[in-house]
Short mmCIF file of C-alpha atoms in Angstrom, two decimals:
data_model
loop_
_atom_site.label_atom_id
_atom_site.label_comp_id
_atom_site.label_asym_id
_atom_site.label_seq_id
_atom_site.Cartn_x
_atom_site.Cartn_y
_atom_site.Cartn_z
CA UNK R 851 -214.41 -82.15 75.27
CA UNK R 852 -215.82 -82.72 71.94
CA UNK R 853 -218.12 -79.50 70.43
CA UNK R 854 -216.98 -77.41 73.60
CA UNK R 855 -215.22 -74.41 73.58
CA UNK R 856 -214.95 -73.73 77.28
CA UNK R 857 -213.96 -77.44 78.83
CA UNK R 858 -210.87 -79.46 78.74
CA UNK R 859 -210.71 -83.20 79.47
CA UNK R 860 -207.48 -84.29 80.96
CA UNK R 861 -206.71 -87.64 82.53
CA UNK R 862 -205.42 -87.99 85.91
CA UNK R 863 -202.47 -89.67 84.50
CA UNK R 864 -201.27 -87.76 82.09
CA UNK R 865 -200.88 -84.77 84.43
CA UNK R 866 -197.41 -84.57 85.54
CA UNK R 867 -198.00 -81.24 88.06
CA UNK R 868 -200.17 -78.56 88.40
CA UNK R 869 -198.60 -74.76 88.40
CA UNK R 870 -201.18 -72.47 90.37
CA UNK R 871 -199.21 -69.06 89.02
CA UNK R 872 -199.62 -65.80 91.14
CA UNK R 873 -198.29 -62.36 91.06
CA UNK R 874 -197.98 -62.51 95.12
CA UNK R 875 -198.03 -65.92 96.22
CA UNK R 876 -197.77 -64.73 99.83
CA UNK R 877 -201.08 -62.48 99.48
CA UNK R 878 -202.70 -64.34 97.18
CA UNK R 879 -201.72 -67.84 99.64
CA UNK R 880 -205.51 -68.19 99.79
CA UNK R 881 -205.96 -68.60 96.24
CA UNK R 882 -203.38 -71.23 95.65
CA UNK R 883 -204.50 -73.20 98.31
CA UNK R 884 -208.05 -73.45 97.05
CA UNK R 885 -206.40 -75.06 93.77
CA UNK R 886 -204.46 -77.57 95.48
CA UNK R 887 -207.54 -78.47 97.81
CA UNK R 888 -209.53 -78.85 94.19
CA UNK R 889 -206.62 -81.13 93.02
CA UNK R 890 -205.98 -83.51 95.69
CA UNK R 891 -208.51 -85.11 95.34
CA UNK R 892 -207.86 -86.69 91.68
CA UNK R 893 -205.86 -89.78 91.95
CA UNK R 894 -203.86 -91.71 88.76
CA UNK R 895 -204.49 -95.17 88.50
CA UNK R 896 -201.71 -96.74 86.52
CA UNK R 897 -202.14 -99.93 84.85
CA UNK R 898 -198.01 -100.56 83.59
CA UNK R 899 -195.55 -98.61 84.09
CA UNK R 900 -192.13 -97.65 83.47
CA UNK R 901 -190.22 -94.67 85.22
CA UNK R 902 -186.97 -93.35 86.48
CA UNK R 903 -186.23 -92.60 90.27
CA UNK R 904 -189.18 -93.11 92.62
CA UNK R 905 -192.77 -94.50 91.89
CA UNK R 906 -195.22 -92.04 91.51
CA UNK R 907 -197.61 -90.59 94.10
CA UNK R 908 -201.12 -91.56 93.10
CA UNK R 909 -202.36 -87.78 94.06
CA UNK R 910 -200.95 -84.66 91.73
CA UNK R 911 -198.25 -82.11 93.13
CA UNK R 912 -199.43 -78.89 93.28
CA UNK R 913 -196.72 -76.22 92.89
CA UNK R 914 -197.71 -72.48 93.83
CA UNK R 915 -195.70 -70.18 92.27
CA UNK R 916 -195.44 -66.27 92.50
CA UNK R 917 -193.46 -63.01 91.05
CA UNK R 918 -193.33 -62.00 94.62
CA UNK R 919 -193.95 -63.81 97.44
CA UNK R 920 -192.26 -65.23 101.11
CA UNK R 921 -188.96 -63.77 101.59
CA UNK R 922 -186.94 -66.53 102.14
CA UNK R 923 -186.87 -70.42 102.72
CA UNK R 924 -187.92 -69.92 106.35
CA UNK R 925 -190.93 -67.48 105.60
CA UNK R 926 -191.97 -70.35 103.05
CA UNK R 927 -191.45 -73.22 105.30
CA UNK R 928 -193.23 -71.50 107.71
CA UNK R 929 -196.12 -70.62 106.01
CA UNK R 930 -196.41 -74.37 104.76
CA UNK R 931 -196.02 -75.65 108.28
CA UNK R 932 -198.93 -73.27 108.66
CA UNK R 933 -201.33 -74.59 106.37
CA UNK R 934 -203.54 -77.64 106.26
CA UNK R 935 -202.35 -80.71 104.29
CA UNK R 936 -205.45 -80.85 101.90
CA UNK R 937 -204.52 -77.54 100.98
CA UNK R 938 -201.14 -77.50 101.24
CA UNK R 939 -199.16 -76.97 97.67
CA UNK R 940 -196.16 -79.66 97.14
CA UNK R 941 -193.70 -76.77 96.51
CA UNK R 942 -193.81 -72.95 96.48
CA UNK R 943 -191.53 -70.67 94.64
CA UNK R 944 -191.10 -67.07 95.23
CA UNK R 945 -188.89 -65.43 92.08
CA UNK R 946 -188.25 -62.18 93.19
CA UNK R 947 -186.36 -63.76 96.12
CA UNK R 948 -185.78 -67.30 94.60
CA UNK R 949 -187.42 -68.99 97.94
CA UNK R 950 -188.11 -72.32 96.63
CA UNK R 951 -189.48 -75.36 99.25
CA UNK R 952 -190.65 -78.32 98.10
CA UNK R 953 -190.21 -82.14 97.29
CA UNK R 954 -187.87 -82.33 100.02
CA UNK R 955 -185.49 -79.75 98.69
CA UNK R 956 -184.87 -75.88 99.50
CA UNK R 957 -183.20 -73.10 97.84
CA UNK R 958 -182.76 -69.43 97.69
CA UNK R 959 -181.80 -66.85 94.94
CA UNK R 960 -180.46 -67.99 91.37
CA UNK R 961 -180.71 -71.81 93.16
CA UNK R 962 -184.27 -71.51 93.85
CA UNK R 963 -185.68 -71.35 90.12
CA UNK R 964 -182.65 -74.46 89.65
CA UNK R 965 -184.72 -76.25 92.29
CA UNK R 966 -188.23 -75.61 90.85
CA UNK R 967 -186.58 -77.14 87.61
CA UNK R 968 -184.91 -80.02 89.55
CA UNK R 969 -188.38 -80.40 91.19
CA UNK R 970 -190.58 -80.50 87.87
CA UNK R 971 -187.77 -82.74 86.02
CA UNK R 972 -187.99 -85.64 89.06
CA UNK R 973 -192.42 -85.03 89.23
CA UNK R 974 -191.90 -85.87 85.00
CA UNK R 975 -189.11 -88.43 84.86
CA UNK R 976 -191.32 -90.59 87.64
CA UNK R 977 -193.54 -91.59 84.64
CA UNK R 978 -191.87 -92.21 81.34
CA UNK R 979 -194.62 -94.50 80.23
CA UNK R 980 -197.75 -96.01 81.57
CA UNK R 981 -201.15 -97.11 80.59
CA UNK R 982 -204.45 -96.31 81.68
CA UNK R 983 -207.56 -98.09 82.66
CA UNK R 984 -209.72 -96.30 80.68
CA UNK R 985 -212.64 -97.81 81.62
CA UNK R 986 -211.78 -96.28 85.68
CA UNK R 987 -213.31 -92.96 84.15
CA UNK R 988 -216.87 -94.54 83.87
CA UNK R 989 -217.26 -97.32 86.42
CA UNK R 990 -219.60 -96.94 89.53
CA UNK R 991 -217.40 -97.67 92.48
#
């Protein structure tokens, strides 16, 4: 914002994903799931648009990410499985192992960063160009 050090504005829209990055995703699960409960509730609005591959949600993925984290693809899936949907990140990537769930696709060791990138190119390429109502930011609804 204008004449403010601390604060950010960023449109809905022009956010392709949020990265919640931990050094333990696993023990710091908590954490990352009070992010993504912060974030789903912002929706984009498009007004046109032009993209590659599937439409765009309206809501933002989330994508929890940690040095350390769930041993494998099952440990991740599980803990997913486990946790509410309003709270629930879109994908979770453990490096140390390479776990990676999310966006309908799973991976494990060099294959799992490979899928995070695969993951992030598809949540980008949705949107190559759009326009904003502007004007969404201020209305009472």
């Amino acid at each position: 914002m204008p004449g403010s050090d601390s604060s950010r504005l960023l449109l809905a829209e022009s956010v392709a994903a949020v990265i919640e990055v931990k050094s333990d995703v696993a023990k710091q699960w908590d954490q990352a799931c009070r992010t993504t409960a912060k974030v789903r509730p912002l929706k984009r609005q498009y007004g046109a648009m032009m993209g590659f591959g599937n439409a765009p949600t309206a809501g933002i993925p989330c994508i929890a990410v940690g040095y350390k984290g769930f041993g494998d693809v099952a440990a991740t899936e599980e803990r997913l499985s486990k946790t509410d949907e309003s709270s629930r990140p879109n994908a979770v990537l453990s490096i140390e192992t390479g776990a990676f769930v999310g966006g309908g696709i799973s991976a494990s060791g060099w294959a799992g960063i490979y899928a995070l990138c695969t993951y992030l190119n598809i949540c980008m390429r949705s949107i190559a160009s759009a326009s904003v109502d502007m004007l969404s930011y201020v209305r009472d609804e």
